[in-house]
Amino acid sequence: MRRANELNDRGVQTAANLERSRAASDVAQQELESARQRTNYLVTELAAARTGVFIGDSYNDAPFSSQRVRELDLRLAELDAEQTQHEARIAQLERQIGAERVRVNRLTSASLTTRVSGMAWDFLIDDGEYARRGQDLVRLVDCGTLIVTAGVTEALYDSLSIGFPVQFRLFGDDRVFDGTVTRLGGSGASSLYTNLAVGPSAEHLQRFDVTVSVPALAGQSDLSCAIGRTGRVIFSAGPIAAMRRFLTRYGI
C-alpha cells in the first residue's frame, strides 16, 4: 500500500491500481483481525479443554466419560437416599413386628380364676382355633361337690323320699359312708346329667334315677375327685344296714 501511494504521488501509476492496492490492504487487515479472533477462540477452547469442558460451535459439552461419571454419581446419590428410606422403613416394621409379637404372646395365654376348687375336665376348643366372645373354652370339675347317682327299680323308687338315709361303699374299698337322698329323677333322667362330669349309661336310664349326697367323700384325700368310680348304695336305716354292710364287705 505504501509503494502504491509513492507511485501515485509521482504520477507513474494510475488511479485504478491505487484503488486495487487499497482494496487488497483492507482485505489483509480484515484477515488479520479474523486470525486474531480465531486465535482468541482457540486459546479459550484450549483453556476449557484443560478443565474437562469441550466447547463446540454454539454449544458447550463435556466428554462422554465425564457425562457418564456425573450420571453415575447422581444415580448413586439417589440409591443412597432410597437405601436410607428403606432402612428406616425396615426398622419401623421390625418395631411393629416386635410389638405385635408381644401382643400376640399376651393373647396366647391367660390366667383363669375359678370360684371352685377342681380340675380341667373337658377342653371345648383346639389350639389355634378362633374363639368368640362368650364362647365356652373349658369345662371344670368342682371336686368339692361330689354326688352319687344310683339306678333303682320302680318298687324301691316309690318307697324313697328326699332326705332318706343311705349308706354308700365304693367297690374295692371297705369304707362305708353315710348319705341322704337329695333328688328323685325317675325314669329317662338324661337331662339331669347336663352339668355333671359323667353322663348316664343306657342301662342306667332304663331304671329309676336317684341322686344321693355323701358329704364325707369330699373329706377323703384319695376320694376328693373320685369321678366315675362305682359302688353300692344301701337304701336302709337301722340294724339291717349293719348286716348289709357286713355282707357287702365280704362280697356276699
Short mmCIF file of N, CA, C and O in Angstrom, two decimals, residues 125-208:
data_model
loop_
_atom_site.label_atom_id
_atom_site.label_comp_id
_atom_site.label_asym_id
_atom_site.label_seq_id
_atom_site.Cartn_x
_atom_site.Cartn_y
_atom_site.Cartn_z
N ILE A 125 -62.19 -76.30 72.84
CA ILE A 125 -61.61 -75.58 71.71
C ILE A 125 -60.20 -76.10 71.49
O ILE A 125 -59.49 -76.43 72.45
N ASP A 126 -59.79 -76.21 70.23
CA ASP A 126 -58.46 -76.71 69.91
C ASP A 126 -57.45 -75.58 69.85
O ASP A 126 -57.80 -74.40 69.72
N ASP A 127 -56.19 -75.95 69.91
CA ASP A 127 -55.10 -74.98 69.84
C ASP A 127 -55.11 -74.28 68.48
O ASP A 127 -55.15 -74.93 67.44
N GLY A 128 -55.05 -72.95 68.50
CA GLY A 128 -55.05 -72.18 67.26
C GLY A 128 -56.42 -71.86 66.72
O GLY A 128 -56.54 -71.14 65.72
N GLU A 129 -57.46 -72.36 67.32
CA GLU A 129 -58.83 -72.11 66.84
C GLU A 129 -59.31 -70.75 67.34
O GLU A 129 -59.00 -70.33 68.45
N TYR A 130 -60.08 -70.07 66.49
CA TYR A 130 -60.59 -68.74 66.86
C TYR A 130 -61.74 -68.89 67.85
O TYR A 130 -62.65 -69.70 67.65
N ALA A 131 -61.70 -68.13 68.91
CA ALA A 131 -62.73 -68.18 69.95
C ALA A 131 -63.51 -66.87 69.94
O ALA A 131 -62.93 -65.79 69.86
N ARG A 132 -64.81 -66.97 70.01
CA ARG A 132 -65.68 -65.81 70.06
C ARG A 132 -65.89 -65.37 71.50
O ARG A 132 -65.71 -66.15 72.43
N ARG A 133 -66.31 -64.14 71.64
CA ARG A 133 -66.60 -63.63 72.98
C ARG A 133 -67.78 -64.40 73.57
O ARG A 133 -68.82 -64.56 72.93
N GLY A 134 -67.62 -64.86 74.79
CA GLY A 134 -68.68 -65.59 75.46
C GLY A 134 -68.69 -67.08 75.15
O GLY A 134 -69.55 -67.80 75.67
N GLN A 135 -67.76 -67.56 74.32
CA GLN A 135 -67.74 -68.99 73.98
C GLN A 135 -67.11 -69.80 75.10
O GLN A 135 -66.15 -69.38 75.75
N ASP A 136 -67.68 -70.98 75.36
CA ASP A 136 -67.12 -71.87 76.39
C ASP A 136 -65.81 -72.46 75.89
O ASP A 136 -65.73 -72.99 74.77
N LEU A 137 -64.77 -72.38 76.70
CA LEU A 137 -63.44 -72.87 76.32
C LEU A 137 -63.09 -74.17 77.01
O LEU A 137 -62.44 -75.04 76.43
N VAL A 138 -63.48 -74.31 78.25
CA VAL A 138 -63.09 -75.49 79.01
C VAL A 138 -64.15 -75.76 80.08
O VAL A 138 -64.81 -74.82 80.55
N ARG A 139 -64.34 -77.04 80.38
CA ARG A 139 -65.24 -77.42 81.46
C ARG A 139 -64.40 -77.84 82.66
O ARG A 139 -63.45 -78.60 82.53
N LEU A 140 -64.77 -77.33 83.81
CA LEU A 140 -64.07 -77.63 85.05
C LEU A 140 -64.95 -78.51 85.92
O LEU A 140 -66.17 -78.43 85.89
N VAL A 141 -64.29 -79.35 86.69
CA VAL A 141 -64.98 -80.23 87.63
C VAL A 141 -64.83 -79.65 89.03
O VAL A 141 -63.71 -79.36 89.48
N ASP A 142 -65.94 -79.46 89.71
CA ASP A 142 -65.95 -78.97 91.09
C ASP A 142 -65.79 -80.19 92.01
O ASP A 142 -66.75 -80.91 92.30
N CYS A 143 -64.58 -80.42 92.46
CA CYS A 143 -64.30 -81.59 93.30
C CYS A 143 -64.82 -81.42 94.72
O CYS A 143 -64.82 -82.37 95.51
N GLY A 144 -65.26 -80.21 95.06
CA GLY A 144 -65.80 -80.01 96.39
C GLY A 144 -67.27 -80.36 96.48
O GLY A 144 -67.86 -80.30 97.56
N THR A 145 -67.89 -80.70 95.34
CA THR A 145 -69.30 -81.05 95.34
C THR A 145 -69.45 -82.41 94.67
O THR A 145 -69.62 -82.51 93.45
N LEU A 146 -69.36 -83.48 95.47
CA LEU A 146 -69.47 -84.84 94.95
C LEU A 146 -70.86 -85.38 95.22
O LEU A 146 -71.40 -85.21 96.33
N ILE A 147 -71.43 -86.00 94.22
CA ILE A 147 -72.72 -86.65 94.40
C ILE A 147 -72.64 -88.07 93.85
O ILE A 147 -71.77 -88.40 93.05
N VAL A 148 -73.56 -88.89 94.29
CA VAL A 148 -73.65 -90.28 93.85
C VAL A 148 -75.01 -90.46 93.19
O VAL A 148 -76.04 -90.03 93.74
N THR A 149 -75.01 -91.07 92.03
CA THR A 149 -76.27 -91.36 91.34
C THR A 149 -76.46 -92.87 91.30
O THR A 149 -75.51 -93.63 91.10
N ALA A 150 -77.67 -93.27 91.46
CA ALA A 150 -77.98 -94.70 91.51
C ALA A 150 -79.21 -94.97 90.66
O ALA A 150 -80.11 -94.13 90.53
N GLY A 151 -79.23 -96.17 90.06
CA GLY A 151 -80.39 -96.63 89.33
C GLY A 151 -81.09 -97.73 90.10
O GLY A 151 -80.47 -98.74 90.46
N VAL A 152 -82.38 -97.53 90.39
CA VAL A 152 -83.11 -98.47 91.24
C VAL A 152 -84.36 -98.95 90.50
O VAL A 152 -84.76 -98.39 89.48
N THR A 153 -84.97 -99.96 91.06
CA THR A 153 -86.21 -100.46 90.50
C THR A 153 -87.36 -99.52 90.84
O THR A 153 -87.25 -98.67 91.74
N GLU A 154 -88.45 -99.71 90.14
CA GLU A 154 -89.60 -98.83 90.37
C GLU A 154 -90.17 -99.03 91.77
O GLU A 154 -90.59 -98.07 92.43
N ALA A 155 -90.17 -100.30 92.24
CA ALA A 155 -90.72 -100.56 93.57
C ALA A 155 -89.91 -99.86 94.65
O ALA A 155 -90.47 -99.26 95.58
N LEU A 156 -88.59 -99.95 94.56
CA LEU A 156 -87.75 -99.27 95.55
C LEU A 156 -87.88 -97.76 95.39
O LEU A 156 -87.89 -97.02 96.39
N TYR A 157 -87.97 -97.29 94.18
CA TYR A 157 -88.07 -95.85 93.93
C TYR A 157 -89.31 -95.27 94.60
O TYR A 157 -89.26 -94.18 95.18
N ASP A 158 -90.41 -96.01 94.56
CA ASP A 158 -91.66 -95.49 95.14
C ASP A 158 -91.59 -95.42 96.66
O ASP A 158 -92.37 -94.69 97.29
N SER A 159 -90.66 -96.15 97.25
CA SER A 159 -90.56 -96.13 98.72
C SER A 159 -89.59 -95.07 99.23
O SER A 159 -89.47 -94.90 100.44
N LEU A 160 -88.91 -94.37 98.34
CA LEU A 160 -87.90 -93.38 98.74
C LEU A 160 -88.51 -91.99 98.79
O LEU A 160 -89.56 -91.71 98.20
N SER A 161 -87.84 -91.13 99.50
CA SER A 161 -88.24 -89.73 99.60
C SER A 161 -87.00 -88.88 99.82
O SER A 161 -85.93 -89.39 100.18
N ILE A 162 -87.11 -87.57 99.60
CA ILE A 162 -85.98 -86.65 99.80
C ILE A 162 -85.57 -86.69 101.26
O ILE A 162 -86.41 -86.59 102.17
N GLY A 163 -84.28 -86.83 101.53
CA GLY A 163 -83.76 -86.91 102.89
C GLY A 163 -83.67 -88.31 103.43
O GLY A 163 -83.25 -88.50 104.58
N PHE A 164 -84.04 -89.30 102.63
CA PHE A 164 -83.98 -90.70 103.06
C PHE A 164 -82.52 -91.08 103.30
O PHE A 164 -81.67 -90.86 102.47
N PRO A 165 -82.19 -91.69 104.48
CA PRO A 165 -80.79 -92.03 104.77
C PRO A 165 -80.33 -93.25 103.97
O PRO A 165 -81.10 -94.19 103.73
N VAL A 166 -79.08 -93.21 103.54
CA VAL A 166 -78.49 -94.31 102.78
C VAL A 166 -77.05 -94.51 103.26
O VAL A 166 -76.49 -93.67 103.97
N GLN A 167 -76.47 -95.65 102.88
CA GLN A 167 -75.04 -95.90 103.06
C GLN A 167 -74.45 -96.18 101.69
O GLN A 167 -75.11 -96.78 100.83
N PHE A 168 -73.20 -95.77 101.53
CA PHE A 168 -72.54 -95.93 100.23
C PHE A 168 -71.14 -96.49 100.45
O PHE A 168 -70.41 -96.05 101.34
N ARG A 169 -70.79 -97.49 99.61
CA ARG A 169 -69.45 -98.06 99.65
C ARG A 169 -68.94 -98.21 98.21
O ARG A 169 -69.65 -98.70 97.33
N LEU A 170 -67.69 -97.77 98.00
CA LEU A 170 -67.05 -97.93 96.70
C LEU A 170 -66.62 -99.37 96.52
O LEU A 170 -66.16 -100.02 97.47
N PHE A 171 -66.74 -99.88 95.32
CA PHE A 171 -66.24 -101.22 95.03
C PHE A 171 -64.73 -101.25 95.23
O PHE A 171 -64.02 -100.37 94.78
N GLY A 172 -64.25 -102.28 95.93
CA GLY A 172 -62.83 -102.40 96.22
C GLY A 172 -62.39 -101.58 97.41
O GLY A 172 -61.19 -101.42 97.62
N ASP A 173 -63.32 -101.03 98.16
CA ASP A 173 -63.00 -100.20 99.32
C ASP A 173 -63.89 -100.63 100.48
O ASP A 173 -65.10 -100.83 100.32
N ASP A 174 -63.31 -100.79 101.68
CA ASP A 174 -64.07 -101.24 102.85
C ASP A 174 -64.79 -100.11 103.57
O ASP A 174 -65.63 -100.38 104.45
N ARG A 175 -64.49 -98.90 103.26
CA ARG A 175 -65.10 -97.79 103.98
C ARG A 175 -66.55 -97.61 103.54
O ARG A 175 -66.89 -97.70 102.36
N VAL A 176 -67.39 -97.33 104.52
CA VAL A 176 -68.81 -97.10 104.28
C VAL A 176 -69.14 -95.68 104.72
O VAL A 176 -68.79 -95.27 105.84
N PHE A 177 -69.82 -94.95 103.86
CA PHE A 177 -70.12 -93.54 104.13
C PHE A 177 -71.64 -93.35 104.18
O PHE A 177 -72.40 -93.95 103.42
N ASP A 178 -72.04 -92.48 105.10
CA ASP A 178 -73.46 -92.16 105.24
C ASP A 178 -73.84 -91.05 104.27
O ASP A 178 -73.05 -90.14 103.97
N GLY A 179 -75.08 -91.12 103.79
CA GLY A 179 -75.58 -90.12 102.88
C GLY A 179 -77.08 -90.01 102.94
O GLY A 179 -77.74 -90.72 103.70
N THR A 180 -77.62 -89.11 102.12
CA THR A 180 -79.07 -88.92 102.07
C THR A 180 -79.50 -88.74 100.62
O THR A 180 -78.70 -88.29 99.77
N VAL A 181 -80.73 -89.05 100.36
CA VAL A 181 -81.30 -88.85 99.02
C VAL A 181 -81.60 -87.36 98.84
O VAL A 181 -82.28 -86.75 99.68
N THR A 182 -81.08 -86.78 97.77
CA THR A 182 -81.29 -85.35 97.52
C THR A 182 -82.15 -85.08 96.30
O THR A 182 -82.66 -83.97 96.14
N ARG A 183 -82.30 -86.08 95.42
CA ARG A 183 -83.12 -85.84 94.23
C ARG A 183 -83.64 -87.18 93.71
O ARG A 183 -82.91 -88.17 93.63
N LEU A 184 -84.90 -87.18 93.32
CA LEU A 184 -85.53 -88.35 92.71
C LEU A 184 -85.82 -88.02 91.26
O LEU A 184 -86.76 -87.29 90.94
N GLY A 185 -84.96 -88.53 90.37
CA GLY A 185 -85.08 -88.17 88.96
C GLY A 185 -86.07 -88.99 88.19
O GLY A 185 -86.55 -88.57 87.13
N GLY A 186 -86.37 -90.18 88.65
CA GLY A 186 -87.31 -91.02 87.94
C GLY A 186 -86.69 -91.66 86.72
O GLY A 186 -85.47 -91.80 86.60
N SER A 187 -87.54 -92.07 85.77
CA SER A 187 -87.06 -92.73 84.55
C SER A 187 -86.73 -91.69 83.48
O SER A 187 -87.33 -90.60 83.43
N GLY A 188 -85.78 -92.04 82.59
CA GLY A 188 -85.39 -91.13 81.49
C GLY A 188 -84.84 -89.82 82.00
O GLY A 188 -85.23 -88.75 81.53
N ALA A 189 -83.93 -89.89 82.96
CA ALA A 189 -83.41 -88.66 83.61
C ALA A 189 -82.13 -88.17 82.96
O ALA A 189 -81.25 -87.65 83.64
N SER A 190 -81.99 -88.34 81.65
CA SER A 190 -80.74 -87.93 80.99
C SER A 190 -80.51 -86.42 81.08
O SER A 190 -79.37 -85.95 81.14
N SER A 191 -81.59 -85.64 81.10
CA SER A 191 -81.43 -84.18 81.17
C SER A 191 -80.85 -83.72 82.50
O SER A 191 -80.30 -82.61 82.59
N LEU A 192 -80.96 -84.55 83.54
CA LEU A 192 -80.42 -84.17 84.85
C LEU A 192 -78.90 -84.23 84.88
O LEU A 192 -78.28 -83.74 85.83
N TYR A 193 -78.29 -84.85 83.87
CA TYR A 193 -76.84 -85.02 83.86
C TYR A 193 -76.13 -83.97 82.99
O TYR A 193 -74.96 -84.12 82.67
N THR A 194 -76.85 -82.95 82.59
CA THR A 194 -76.27 -81.96 81.68
C THR A 194 -75.02 -81.32 82.26
O THR A 194 -74.01 -81.13 81.57
N ASN A 195 -75.07 -80.96 83.53
CA ASN A 195 -73.95 -80.25 84.16
C ASN A 195 -73.04 -81.18 84.97
O ASN A 195 -72.20 -80.71 85.73
N LEU A 196 -73.21 -82.49 84.83
CA LEU A 196 -72.37 -83.43 85.55
C LEU A 196 -71.22 -83.89 84.67
O LEU A 196 -71.32 -83.92 83.44
N ALA A 197 -70.12 -84.27 85.29
CA ALA A 197 -68.93 -84.67 84.54
C ALA A 197 -69.15 -85.98 83.80
O ALA A 197 -68.68 -86.17 82.68
N VAL A 198 -69.87 -86.93 84.42
CA VAL A 198 -70.10 -88.25 83.82
C VAL A 198 -71.58 -88.40 83.53
O VAL A 198 -72.43 -88.18 84.41
N GLY A 199 -71.92 -88.73 82.30
CA GLY A 199 -73.30 -88.92 81.91
C GLY A 199 -73.79 -90.33 82.22
O GLY A 199 -73.01 -91.23 82.53
N PRO A 200 -75.09 -90.55 82.11
CA PRO A 200 -75.65 -91.87 82.43
C PRO A 200 -75.46 -92.85 81.28
O PRO A 200 -75.39 -92.46 80.11
N SER A 201 -75.37 -94.12 81.59
CA SER A 201 -75.31 -95.16 80.57
C SER A 201 -76.72 -95.52 80.13
O SER A 201 -77.72 -95.16 80.77
N ALA A 202 -76.80 -96.23 79.00
CA ALA A 202 -78.12 -96.64 78.51
C ALA A 202 -78.81 -97.56 79.52
O ALA A 202 -80.04 -97.48 79.72
N GLU A 203 -78.05 -98.43 80.17
CA GLU A 203 -78.63 -99.33 81.17
C GLU A 203 -79.15 -98.56 82.37
O GLU A 203 -80.19 -98.89 82.95
N HIS A 204 -78.40 -97.51 82.74
CA HIS A 204 -78.81 -96.71 83.89
C HIS A 204 -80.13 -96.00 83.61
O HIS A 204 -80.99 -95.89 84.50
N LEU A 205 -80.32 -95.51 82.38
CA LEU A 205 -81.54 -94.78 82.05
C LEU A 205 -82.76 -95.69 81.99
O LEU A 205 -83.89 -95.21 81.98
N GLN A 206 -82.55 -96.99 81.91
CA GLN A 206 -83.67 -97.91 81.89
C GLN A 206 -84.27 -98.08 83.28
O GLN A 206 -85.37 -98.62 83.43
N ARG A 207 -83.56 -97.65 84.30
CA ARG A 207 -84.03 -97.76 85.68
C ARG A 207 -84.45 -96.37 86.16
O ARG A 207 -84.44 -95.40 85.42
N PHE A 208 -84.79 -96.27 87.44
CA PHE A 208 -85.23 -95.01 88.02
C PHE A 208 -84.04 -94.33 88.70
O PHE A 208 -83.35 -94.96 89.51
#
